[in-house]
Amino acid sequence: MGNPHLCQELSTPIGNLTLVSTRVGLRAVLWPDDTDRVALPHQLIASTTDPILAKAATQLEQYFAKERTDFDVPLDLQGTDFQQEAWKALARIPYGETWTYKQQAELLGRPKAVRAIGAANGKNPVSIVLPCHRVIGTNGSLTGFAGGLDTKKQLLLFEGALSNENGNLGF
């Protein structure tokens, strides 16, 4: 039967997310309109008992409760070697901070690969867990995010990486 892909819905302060796992680890964190960013089988099996999904859901709930700043759920990343290298580098960006795409490219020893880093981040299958929302343009602009730029801004405000001129966001 291969490696089944299990899924679970998770309600969060920034909207509903769909968590997808395999026997290996967390495969995807999907936004409501996420249809083509992550290659997945057409058939996902709903699960409320999968230990990987349970761990991911718990850790995301802790994150939104300000009880967790990083994640240690096992991952099942599927992408090119370069994409996987770029995605794993995201985990090194500290909570409450931002890096530029250029900084991320330089960290990987590929200072000219800024656009490729942006493209790889755009395909990051596990948003929030690998925090691509913490990567911004060199000029400080918020660019590209699967959950939308408003959500990216909310996450950065929530983490304290941006100053909040509008008061509390309510989570």
Short mmCIF file of C-alpha atoms in Angstrom, two decimals:
data_model
loop_
_atom_site.label_atom_id
_atom_site.label_comp_id
_atom_site.label_asym_id
_atom_site.label_seq_id
_atom_site.Cartn_x
_atom_site.Cartn_y
_atom_site.Cartn_z
CA MET A 1 0.00 0.00 0.00
CA GLY A 2 3.00 2.31 0.12
CA ASN A 3 3.28 5.15 2.58
CA PRO A 4 -0.21 6.50 3.37
CA HIS A 5 -0.66 10.22 3.85
CA LEU A 6 -2.74 10.99 6.93
CA CYS A 7 -4.32 14.36 7.63
CA GLN A 8 -5.87 16.33 10.44
CA GLU A 9 -7.53 19.75 10.52
CA LEU A 10 -6.26 22.25 13.08
CA SER A 11 -8.03 25.45 14.02
CA THR A 12 -5.56 28.28 14.77
CA PRO A 13 -5.78 32.02 15.41
CA ILE A 14 -4.70 32.59 11.79
CA GLY A 15 -7.22 30.18 10.28
CA ASN A 16 -7.67 26.48 9.72
CA LEU A 17 -4.61 24.48 8.75
CA THR A 18 -4.44 20.95 7.39
CA LEU A 19 -1.59 18.85 8.76
CA VAL A 20 -0.38 15.96 6.60
CA SER A 21 1.93 13.17 7.77
CA THR A 22 3.47 9.94 6.57
CA ARG A 23 5.05 7.16 8.63
CA VAL A 24 8.31 9.14 8.40
CA GLY A 25 7.13 12.54 9.64
CA LEU A 26 5.14 15.70 9.06
CA ARG A 27 4.79 16.10 5.29
CA ALA A 28 2.84 19.36 5.01
CA VAL A 29 1.11 22.23 6.78
CA LEU A 30 -1.50 23.47 4.33
CA TRP A 31 -3.46 26.73 4.21
CA PRO A 32 -7.15 26.71 3.22
CA ASP A 33 -6.51 27.59 -0.45
CA ASP A 34 -3.30 25.56 -0.75
CA THR A 35 -3.79 23.29 -3.73
CA ASP A 36 -0.58 23.07 -5.72
CA ARG A 37 2.31 24.18 -3.46
CA VAL A 38 2.98 20.69 -2.09
CA ALA A 39 2.74 17.54 -4.18
CA LEU A 40 0.48 15.13 -2.33
CA PRO A 41 -1.57 12.10 -3.35
CA HIS A 42 -5.20 12.77 -4.16
CA GLN A 43 -6.28 10.48 -1.34
CA LEU A 44 -5.54 11.72 2.17
CA ILE A 45 -6.74 9.64 5.10
CA ALA A 46 -8.21 11.58 8.03
CA SER A 47 -6.69 10.57 11.36
CA THR A 48 -7.19 11.62 14.95
CA THR A 49 -4.77 9.02 16.34
CA ASP A 50 -1.57 9.45 14.30
CA PRO A 51 1.26 10.28 16.74
CA ILE A 52 3.08 12.56 14.28
CA LEU A 53 -0.07 14.59 13.58
CA ALA A 54 -0.82 14.73 17.31
CA LYS A 55 2.70 15.99 18.08
CA ALA A 56 2.54 18.59 15.28
CA ALA A 57 -0.89 19.80 16.42
CA THR A 58 0.26 20.05 20.05
CA GLN A 59 3.40 21.95 19.10
CA LEU A 60 1.47 24.38 16.88
CA GLU A 61 -1.05 24.96 19.69
CA GLN A 62 1.86 25.63 22.07
CA TYR A 63 3.37 28.04 19.52
CA PHE A 64 0.13 30.02 19.31
CA ALA A 65 -0.12 30.02 23.12
CA LYS A 66 3.41 31.54 23.25
CA GLU A 67 4.66 28.40 25.01
CA ARG A 68 6.96 27.23 22.14
CA THR A 69 9.37 29.06 19.86
CA ASP A 70 10.68 26.16 17.78
CA PHE A 71 9.56 22.71 16.68
CA ASP A 72 11.00 19.21 16.96
CA VAL A 73 8.35 17.16 15.20
CA PRO A 74 9.90 14.67 12.72
CA LEU A 75 9.66 15.87 9.11
CA ASP A 76 9.22 14.07 5.78
CA LEU A 77 10.47 16.75 3.39
CA GLN A 78 10.13 15.95 -0.31
CA GLY A 79 12.01 18.24 -2.68
CA THR A 80 15.26 18.75 -4.50
CA ASP A 81 18.51 18.73 -2.54
CA PHE A 82 18.68 22.52 -2.87
CA GLN A 83 15.08 22.96 -1.65
CA GLN A 84 15.70 20.71 1.35
CA GLU A 85 18.89 22.60 2.18
CA ALA A 86 17.00 25.92 1.98
CA TRP A 87 14.10 24.59 4.08
CA LYS A 88 16.37 23.21 6.80
CA ALA A 89 18.14 26.58 7.00
CA LEU A 90 14.79 28.17 7.92
CA ALA A 91 14.88 26.34 11.27
CA ARG A 92 18.01 28.34 12.14
CA ILE A 93 16.20 31.70 12.04
CA PRO A 94 15.52 32.58 15.70
CA TYR A 95 11.99 33.23 16.90
CA GLY A 96 11.26 36.96 16.87
CA GLU A 97 13.87 37.71 14.21
CA THR A 98 13.89 38.02 10.45
CA TRP A 99 16.50 37.22 7.84
CA THR A 100 16.66 38.41 4.27
CA TYR A 101 16.66 36.02 1.35
CA LYS A 102 20.24 37.19 0.79
CA GLN A 103 21.25 36.20 4.35
CA GLN A 104 19.68 32.78 3.86
CA ALA A 105 21.54 32.32 0.54
CA GLU A 106 24.81 33.39 2.15
CA LEU A 107 24.27 30.95 5.04
CA LEU A 108 24.10 28.16 2.46
CA GLY A 109 27.29 29.39 0.80
CA ARG A 110 25.35 30.44 -2.29
CA PRO A 111 25.28 34.25 -2.14
CA LYS A 112 24.08 34.61 -5.73
CA ALA A 113 21.15 32.20 -5.26
CA VAL A 114 18.78 34.78 -3.75
CA ARG A 115 15.98 34.18 -6.29
CA ALA A 116 16.40 30.42 -6.01
CA ILE A 117 16.09 30.72 -2.23
CA GLY A 118 12.87 32.69 -2.68
CA ALA A 119 11.52 30.02 -5.02
CA ALA A 120 12.49 27.23 -2.62
CA ASN A 121 10.91 29.04 0.33
CA GLY A 122 7.74 29.43 -1.73
CA LYS A 123 7.57 25.62 -1.91
CA ASN A 124 8.27 25.10 1.82
CA PRO A 125 5.83 22.31 2.66
CA VAL A 126 5.70 22.90 6.42
CA SER A 127 4.90 26.57 6.97
CA ILE A 128 5.38 27.86 10.52
CA VAL A 129 7.22 24.66 11.57
CA LEU A 130 10.02 25.71 9.20
CA PRO A 131 9.48 29.47 9.53
CA CYS A 132 9.66 30.86 5.99
CA HIS A 133 7.51 33.74 7.25
CA ARG A 134 10.68 35.05 8.95
CA VAL A 135 12.37 35.70 5.59
CA ILE A 136 11.89 39.19 4.14
CA GLY A 137 13.18 41.26 1.25
CA THR A 138 16.52 43.07 1.57
CA ASN A 139 14.63 46.38 1.76
CA GLY A 140 12.51 45.06 4.65
CA SER A 141 9.46 44.33 2.49
CA LEU A 142 7.24 41.37 3.24
CA THR A 143 7.28 39.26 0.10
CA GLY A 144 5.58 36.02 -0.79
CA PHE A 145 3.97 33.65 1.69
CA ALA A 146 1.66 30.71 1.02
CA GLY A 147 -0.73 31.88 3.74
CA GLY A 148 -0.84 35.40 2.27
CA LEU A 149 1.06 38.56 3.18
CA ASP A 150 -1.47 39.56 5.85
CA THR A 151 -0.86 36.25 7.62
CA LYS A 152 2.91 36.66 7.28
CA LYS A 153 2.62 40.09 8.89
CA GLN A 154 0.40 38.69 11.68
CA LEU A 155 2.94 35.96 12.44
CA LEU A 156 5.85 38.43 12.53
CA LEU A 157 3.88 40.79 14.78
CA PHE A 158 2.91 37.85 17.01
CA GLU A 159 6.57 36.82 17.34
CA GLY A 160 7.70 40.39 17.98
CA ALA A 161 9.77 40.59 14.79
CA LEU A 162 7.72 43.62 13.68
CA SER A 163 6.45 46.42 15.86
CA ASN A 164 2.70 46.40 16.26
CA GLU A 165 1.24 49.80 15.54
CA ASN A 166 -2.32 48.48 15.68
CA GLY A 167 -2.36 47.02 19.20
CA ASN A 168 -2.96 43.43 20.19
CA LEU A 169 -3.90 40.97 17.44
CA GLY A 170 -5.97 38.89 19.82
CA PHE A 171 -3.82 35.77 20.04
#
